[in-house]
Amino acid sequence: MKKIRKIGVLTSGGDAPGMNAAIRAVVRTGIHNGLEVYGIRRGYQGMIEGDIIRMDSDSVSGVIGLGGTILQTARCREFFAYEGRKKAYEQLVRSGIDAVIIIGGDGSFTGASIMSKEFQIPFVGIPGTIDNDLYGTDYTIGFDTALNTVVQAVDKIHDTAASHGRIFFVEVMGKEAGFVALQSGIACGAEGILIPEQKGELDKIRQYLTDRAKRKKSSIIMVAEGEDEGGAIAIANKMKEEFPDFDIRTTILGHVQRGGSPSALDRIIASRMGKDAVEALMDDQKSIMIGVVNGRIVHVILSKTVKLHKMVDPELLEMADILS
Ligand code: F6P
């Protein structure tokens, strides 16, 4: 196998707090090991267009605490087609890049998996998404910060909800998964949590609202955006019709969940993953994702991370039910 001398790093898909810490770790570990490191700007779009810059140690100074991604990101439709991936490969060859570290979520890893089969280029993935929905890792970069953002916001909503005796349906991100809703719901002490992984929960909310009339107090119901009933607004409207005596409000937290300075946990996980990704490439590994399981770094076959489905922890579901 060709010895790796030049590596590229990119961020792709939705940005997540901690991506910069991962870029920093890749750049500095690469340089420490005598590699040249190149930043590919705007994800696969920049790869296709050859928007590639040399990075040195100073280029990642002071970025560990910054949210977003200094390399910028994109959701690139052109990369879905073979022609787009061929252009991207040609740009990598032109720049002399031997291997690529991709920081992103399932869509980004699907693209990397396909391209690594079509062209001779090693890819290593670092899971970066607030959704925490990738198989093979307990954590994805950005999840912890997003949880803390949701908790801070919902604590504030709780103050006003309590003052007015209102019921709030709060919608959080997570794409088709309920990890953000479940764990933030537990951390906020939500009275109900609606996630796509658990069916029939709306009936429990109905029962709760029926009982609640006797003990009138405020409530927070956490709703995952991918939840089956159509999101917080649709559910709140349904509940308003069924329970016209209750004062029901909706908040959609939206992209505020993706911003902000990364938590200490996200910075540390991102640093560990970034360092390990470079070392894995130098060790001739390819088409893997760096994960964290039970606190330890693991390597998972890249295609498995997108084909297999990450399950929510049934113990957390049970606990949320008992404590609500
Ligand atoms: O995957 C991260 C995520 O924030 C999801 O939770 C959400 O569904 C999606 O990205 C939003 O994407 P965009 O910023 O492109 O609207």
Short mmCIF file of C-alpha atoms and ligand atoms in Angstrom, two decimals:
data_model
loop_
_atom_site.label_atom_id
_atom_site.label_comp_id
_atom_site.label_asym_id
_atom_site.label_seq_id
_atom_site.Cartn_x
_atom_site.Cartn_y
_atom_site.Cartn_z
CA MET A 1 0.00 0.00 0.00
CA LYS A 2 1.23 3.52 -0.87
CA LYS A 3 2.72 5.34 2.11
CA ILE A 4 0.47 8.20 3.19
CA ARG A 5 2.14 11.62 3.01
CA LYS A 6 -0.70 14.08 2.40
CA ILE A 7 -4.09 13.88 4.07
CA GLY A 8 -7.24 15.91 3.52
CA VAL A 9 -9.82 16.75 6.17
CA LEU A 10 -13.36 17.98 5.60
CA THR A 11 -16.59 18.60 7.46
CA SER A 12 -19.84 17.62 5.79
CA GLY A 13 -23.60 17.77 6.41
CA GLY A 14 -25.01 19.67 9.39
CA ASP A 15 -22.33 21.43 11.44
CA ALA A 16 -21.89 20.36 15.05
CA PRO A 17 -20.11 21.99 18.00
CA GLY A 18 -16.74 20.29 18.43
CA MET A 19 -16.01 19.86 14.72
CA ASN A 20 -13.27 22.48 15.05
CA ALA A 21 -11.67 20.58 17.91
CA ALA A 22 -11.57 17.50 15.63
CA ILE A 23 -10.04 19.49 12.74
CA ARG A 24 -7.43 20.87 15.14
CA ALA A 25 -6.55 17.38 16.36
CA VAL A 26 -6.24 16.04 12.80
CA VAL A 27 -4.02 18.93 11.72
CA ARG A 28 -1.72 18.82 14.73
CA THR A 29 -1.46 15.00 14.88
CA GLY A 30 -0.74 14.95 11.15
CA ILE A 31 2.00 17.56 11.44
CA HIS A 32 3.42 15.84 14.52
CA ASN A 33 3.83 12.71 12.39
CA GLY A 34 5.44 14.49 9.46
CA LEU A 35 2.34 14.55 7.21
CA GLU A 36 1.07 17.43 5.11
CA VAL A 37 -2.51 18.29 6.04
CA TYR A 38 -5.02 19.92 3.68
CA GLY A 39 -8.38 21.39 4.56
CA ILE A 40 -11.10 20.68 1.99
CA ARG A 41 -13.56 23.55 2.33
CA ARG A 42 -17.40 23.23 2.12
CA GLY A 43 -17.46 19.42 2.36
CA TYR A 44 -17.86 17.38 -0.83
CA GLN A 45 -18.74 20.55 -2.75
CA GLY A 46 -15.25 21.89 -2.08
CA MET A 47 -13.77 18.51 -2.98
CA ILE A 48 -15.50 18.63 -6.37
CA GLU A 49 -14.40 22.23 -6.95
CA GLY A 50 -10.85 21.73 -5.65
CA ASP A 51 -11.35 24.25 -2.83
CA ILE A 52 -8.40 22.88 -0.89
CA ILE A 53 -6.01 24.73 1.43
CA ARG A 54 -2.78 23.73 3.17
CA MET A 55 -3.15 23.82 6.95
CA ASP A 56 -0.43 24.40 9.49
CA SER A 57 -0.42 24.37 13.27
CA ASP A 58 -1.25 28.09 13.48
CA SER A 59 -4.27 27.71 11.20
CA VAL A 60 -6.05 25.86 14.02
CA SER A 61 -4.91 28.12 16.85
CA GLY A 62 -7.78 29.26 19.07
CA VAL A 63 -10.45 27.17 17.32
CA ILE A 64 -11.06 24.50 19.99
CA GLY A 65 -13.77 26.60 21.67
CA LEU A 66 -15.49 27.76 18.49
CA GLY A 67 -18.85 26.38 17.37
CA GLY A 68 -19.61 25.65 13.71
CA THR A 69 -16.78 24.59 11.43
CA ILE A 70 -13.87 26.73 10.22
CA LEU A 71 -13.78 24.61 7.03
CA GLN A 72 -17.46 25.31 6.44
CA THR A 73 -19.83 22.57 5.34
CA ALA A 74 -22.42 21.74 2.71
CA ARG A 75 -25.06 19.23 1.74
CA CYS A 76 -23.82 18.42 -1.77
CA ARG A 77 -26.31 16.95 -4.27
CA GLU A 78 -23.69 16.66 -7.01
CA PHE A 79 -21.79 14.09 -4.93
CA PHE A 80 -24.80 11.70 -5.09
CA ALA A 81 -23.97 11.08 -8.76
CA TYR A 82 -20.97 9.08 -10.02
CA GLU A 83 -19.89 12.02 -12.20
CA GLY A 84 -19.65 14.27 -9.12
CA ARG A 85 -17.58 11.72 -7.21
CA LYS A 86 -15.28 11.26 -10.21
CA LYS A 87 -14.65 15.01 -10.33
CA ALA A 88 -13.95 14.95 -6.59
CA TYR A 89 -11.46 12.10 -7.01
CA GLU A 90 -9.69 13.92 -9.83
CA GLN A 91 -9.27 16.98 -7.59
CA LEU A 92 -7.76 14.83 -4.85
CA VAL A 93 -5.30 13.33 -7.34
CA ARG A 94 -4.43 16.82 -8.64
CA SER A 95 -3.66 17.97 -5.06
CA GLY A 96 -1.68 14.80 -4.32
CA ILE A 97 -3.96 13.89 -1.40
CA ASP A 98 -3.51 10.22 -0.42
CA ALA A 99 -6.29 9.84 2.15
CA VAL A 100 -9.27 11.75 3.55
CA ILE A 101 -10.71 12.20 7.04
CA ILE A 102 -14.35 13.08 6.91
CA ILE A 103 -16.16 14.59 9.88
CA GLY A 104 -19.92 14.26 9.48
CA GLY A 105 -23.06 12.17 9.86
CA ASP A 106 -24.73 9.27 8.07
CA GLY A 107 -25.25 11.03 4.72
CA SER A 108 -21.58 12.01 4.60
CA PHE A 109 -20.46 8.49 5.50
CA THR A 110 -22.71 6.95 2.84
CA GLY A 111 -20.96 9.15 0.26
CA ALA A 112 -17.51 8.24 1.59
CA SER A 113 -18.37 4.54 1.61
CA ILE A 114 -19.46 4.60 -2.04
CA MET A 115 -16.50 6.69 -3.19
CA SER A 116 -13.95 4.48 -1.42
CA LYS A 117 -15.30 1.48 -3.37
CA GLU A 118 -15.22 3.31 -6.71
CA PHE A 119 -11.80 4.92 -6.37
CA GLN A 120 -8.55 3.99 -4.66
CA ILE A 121 -8.70 6.50 -1.83
CA PRO A 122 -8.72 5.59 1.88
CA PHE A 123 -11.40 7.31 3.97
CA VAL A 124 -11.67 7.44 7.75
CA GLY A 125 -14.84 8.88 9.32
CA ILE A 126 -15.24 10.87 12.51
CA PRO A 127 -18.87 11.01 13.71
CA GLY A 128 -19.92 14.66 13.88
CA THR A 129 -23.63 15.34 14.27
CA ILE A 130 -25.81 16.63 17.09
CA ASP A 131 -28.24 13.76 16.37
CA ASN A 132 -26.06 10.99 17.94
CA ASP A 133 -27.72 8.58 15.51
CA LEU A 134 -24.71 6.66 14.16
CA TYR A 135 -24.39 2.95 14.80
CA GLY A 136 -21.15 1.87 16.49
CA THR A 137 -20.48 4.82 18.78
CA ASP A 138 -21.96 5.94 22.09
CA TYR A 139 -21.31 9.58 21.19
CA THR A 140 -21.14 11.75 18.13
CA ILE A 141 -19.38 15.11 18.29
CA GLY A 142 -21.87 17.88 19.09
CA PHE A 143 -24.48 15.78 20.87
CA ASP A 144 -23.44 16.77 24.39
CA THR A 145 -23.35 20.49 23.56
CA ALA A 146 -26.74 20.30 21.84
CA LEU A 147 -28.21 18.53 24.89
CA ASN A 148 -26.92 21.29 27.15
CA THR A 149 -28.34 23.95 24.84
CA VAL A 150 -31.76 22.26 24.92
CA VAL A 151 -31.64 21.92 28.71
CA GLN A 152 -30.81 25.62 29.17
CA ALA A 153 -33.62 26.66 26.83
CA VAL A 154 -36.22 24.33 28.33
CA ASP A 155 -35.32 25.39 31.89
CA LYS A 156 -36.30 28.92 30.79
CA ILE A 157 -39.48 27.70 29.13
CA HIS A 158 -40.26 25.89 32.37
CA ASP A 159 -40.21 29.21 34.30
CA THR A 160 -42.83 30.79 32.10
CA ALA A 161 -44.83 27.55 31.81
CA ALA A 162 -44.98 27.31 35.62
CA SER A 163 -45.98 30.97 35.99
CA HIS A 164 -48.95 30.54 33.67
CA GLY A 165 -49.79 26.91 34.39
CA ARG A 166 -49.30 26.08 30.70
CA ILE A 167 -48.44 22.95 28.78
CA PHE A 168 -45.54 23.33 26.38
CA PHE A 169 -44.78 20.99 23.50
CA VAL A 170 -41.09 21.57 22.75
CA GLU A 171 -39.72 20.24 19.46
CA VAL A 172 -36.05 19.34 19.25
CA MET A 173 -33.85 18.18 16.36
CA GLY A 174 -32.60 14.66 15.72
CA LYS A 175 -33.70 13.92 12.16
CA GLU A 176 -35.35 10.46 12.22
CA ALA A 177 -33.98 9.60 15.67
CA GLY A 178 -35.05 10.48 19.21
CA PHE A 179 -31.71 10.58 21.04
CA VAL A 180 -31.73 14.36 21.59
CA ALA A 181 -35.38 14.33 22.71
CA LEU A 182 -34.99 11.37 25.05
CA GLN A 183 -31.85 12.49 26.83
CA SER A 184 -32.75 16.18 27.02
CA GLY A 185 -36.23 15.17 28.18
CA ILE A 186 -34.71 13.19 31.03
CA ALA A 187 -32.34 16.05 31.90
CA CYS A 188 -35.18 18.60 31.89
CA GLY A 189 -37.57 16.43 33.89
CA ALA A 190 -40.11 16.50 31.06
CA GLU A 191 -43.56 15.11 31.82
CA GLY A 192 -43.66 13.37 28.44
CA ILE A 193 -41.25 12.42 25.65
CA LEU A 194 -42.39 11.61 22.12
CA ILE A 195 -39.80 9.93 19.90
CA PRO A 196 -40.03 7.93 16.66
CA GLU A 197 -38.52 4.82 18.32
CA GLN A 198 -41.42 4.46 20.74
CA LYS A 199 -44.97 3.99 19.50
CA GLY A 200 -48.24 4.69 21.31
CA GLU A 201 -46.85 7.39 23.61
CA LEU A 202 -49.48 9.94 22.59
CA ASP A 203 -52.12 7.89 24.41
CA LYS A 204 -50.02 8.20 27.56
CA ILE A 205 -49.94 11.98 27.08
CA ARG A 206 -53.74 11.93 26.71
CA GLN A 207 -54.03 9.97 29.93
CA TYR A 208 -51.62 12.34 31.63
CA LEU A 209 -53.64 15.37 30.51
CA THR A 210 -56.85 13.74 31.69
CA ASP A 211 -55.33 13.13 35.15
CA ARG A 212 -53.63 16.52 35.18
CA ALA A 213 -56.96 18.36 35.35
CA LYS A 214 -57.14 17.22 38.98
CA ARG A 215 -53.67 18.53 39.91
CA LYS A 216 -53.29 21.55 37.63
CA LYS A 217 -49.64 22.43 37.09
CA SER A 218 -47.37 23.22 34.18
CA SER A 219 -45.90 20.55 31.93
CA ILE A 220 -43.16 20.10 29.37
CA ILE A 221 -43.63 17.51 26.64
CA MET A 222 -40.48 16.95 24.59
CA VAL A 223 -41.12 16.07 20.94
CA ALA A 224 -38.50 14.74 18.51
CA GLU A 225 -38.77 16.38 15.08
CA GLY A 226 -38.96 12.93 13.44
CA GLU A 227 -41.80 11.79 15.67
CA ASP A 228 -44.60 9.95 13.81
CA GLU A 229 -47.50 12.30 14.57
CA GLY A 230 -46.00 15.14 12.52
CA GLY A 231 -44.05 17.22 15.03
CA ALA A 232 -44.87 19.49 17.95
CA ILE A 233 -47.25 21.85 16.14
CA ALA A 234 -49.42 19.02 14.77
CA ILE A 235 -49.54 17.30 18.16
CA ALA A 236 -50.24 20.51 20.07
CA ASN A 237 -53.11 21.33 17.67
CA LYS A 238 -54.57 17.87 18.19
CA MET A 239 -54.31 18.24 21.97
CA LYS A 240 -55.87 21.72 21.87
CA GLU A 241 -58.91 20.23 20.15
CA GLU A 242 -59.15 17.31 22.55
CA PHE A 243 -58.41 19.36 25.71
CA PRO A 244 -59.82 22.84 25.02
CA ASP A 245 -59.60 23.84 28.71
CA PHE A 246 -55.82 23.64 28.77
CA ASP A 247 -53.52 26.49 27.83
CA ILE A 248 -51.19 24.81 25.32
CA ARG A 249 -48.14 26.38 23.65
CA THR A 250 -45.48 25.16 21.23
CA THR A 251 -41.77 25.99 20.93
CA ILE A 252 -39.56 24.75 18.10
CA LEU A 253 -35.95 25.15 19.22
CA GLY A 254 -34.53 24.75 15.70
CA HIS A 255 -30.99 25.65 14.70
CA VAL A 256 -30.10 27.23 18.03
CA GLN A 257 -29.35 23.59 18.97
CA ARG A 258 -26.52 23.42 16.43
CA GLY A 259 -24.62 26.52 17.55
CA GLY A 260 -22.50 27.59 20.47
CA SER A 261 -19.15 26.83 22.02
CA PRO A 262 -18.63 23.06 22.40
CA SER A 263 -18.84 21.51 25.87
CA ALA A 264 -15.69 20.11 27.50
CA LEU A 265 -16.92 16.58 26.71
CA ASP A 266 -17.34 17.38 23.00
CA ARG A 267 -13.91 19.02 22.83
CA ILE A 268 -12.24 16.01 24.44
CA ILE A 269 -14.09 13.39 22.38
CA ALA A 270 -13.36 15.35 19.19
CA SER A 271 -9.67 15.63 20.09
CA ARG A 272 -9.39 11.90 20.80
CA MET A 273 -11.20 10.96 17.60
CA GLY A 274 -9.19 13.39 15.46
CA LYS A 275 -5.87 12.06 16.77
CA ASP A 276 -6.96 8.45 16.37
CA ALA A 277 -8.22 9.03 12.82
CA VAL A 278 -4.75 10.17 11.68
CA GLU A 279 -3.06 7.30 13.48
CA ALA A 280 -5.49 4.81 11.90
CA LEU A 281 -4.65 6.10 8.41
CA MET A 282 -0.93 5.84 9.14
CA ASP A 283 -1.61 2.29 10.26
CA ASP A 284 -3.00 1.55 6.74
CA GLN A 285 -6.59 1.37 7.91
CA LYS A 286 -9.37 2.57 5.65
CA SER A 287 -13.18 2.70 5.35
CA ILE A 288 -13.66 2.81 9.11
CA MET A 289 -15.34 5.20 11.52
CA ILE A 290 -13.72 6.15 14.80
CA GLY A 291 -16.21 5.62 17.62
CA VAL A 292 -16.32 5.71 21.40
CA VAL A 293 -17.84 2.75 23.25
CA ASN A 294 -17.78 2.54 27.05
CA GLY A 295 -15.27 5.38 27.09
CA ARG A 296 -12.78 3.68 24.77
CA ILE A 297 -11.95 4.44 21.14
CA VAL A 298 -13.18 1.77 18.70
CA HIS A 299 -13.04 1.28 14.92
CA VAL A 300 -16.23 0.37 13.07
CA ILE A 301 -16.55 -0.54 9.38
CA LEU A 302 -17.79 2.64 7.72
CA SER A 303 -20.58 1.01 5.70
CA LYS A 304 -21.91 -0.68 8.87
CA THR A 305 -22.37 2.69 10.60
CA VAL A 306 -24.96 3.68 8.00
CA LYS A 307 -26.53 0.29 7.26
CA LEU A 308 -27.14 -0.72 10.85
CA HIS A 309 -29.61 1.05 13.07
CA LYS A 310 -28.60 2.52 16.42
CA MET A 311 -31.15 1.61 19.07
CA VAL A 312 -32.28 3.85 21.92
CA ASP A 313 -31.34 2.47 25.32
CA PRO A 314 -34.44 0.66 26.73
CA GLU A 315 -33.23 1.39 30.29
CA LEU A 316 -33.36 5.12 29.57
CA LEU A 317 -36.87 4.76 28.14
CA GLU A 318 -38.03 2.92 31.23
CA MET A 319 -36.40 5.44 33.54
CA ALA A 320 -37.93 8.39 31.69
CA ASP A 321 -41.33 6.76 32.12
CA ILE A 322 -40.87 6.10 35.86
CA LEU A 323 -39.54 9.57 36.64
CA SER A 324 -41.98 11.65 34.58
O1 F6P B 1 -28.32 16.24 11.21
C1 F6P B 1 -28.29 17.40 11.97
C2 F6P B 1 -29.56 18.18 11.81
O2 F6P B 1 -29.46 19.31 12.63
C3 F6P B 1 -30.85 17.41 12.10
O3 F6P B 1 -31.12 17.29 13.47
C4 F6P B 1 -31.86 18.23 11.35
O4 F6P B 1 -32.96 17.45 10.96
C5 F6P B 1 -31.09 18.68 10.14
O5 F6P B 1 -29.72 18.60 10.48
C6 F6P B 1 -31.40 20.08 9.67
O6 F6P B 1 -30.66 20.31 8.52
P1 F6P B 1 -30.53 21.73 7.81
O7 F6P B 1 -29.67 22.61 8.69
O8 F6P B 1 -29.88 21.43 6.52
O9 F6P B 1 -31.90 22.28 7.70
#
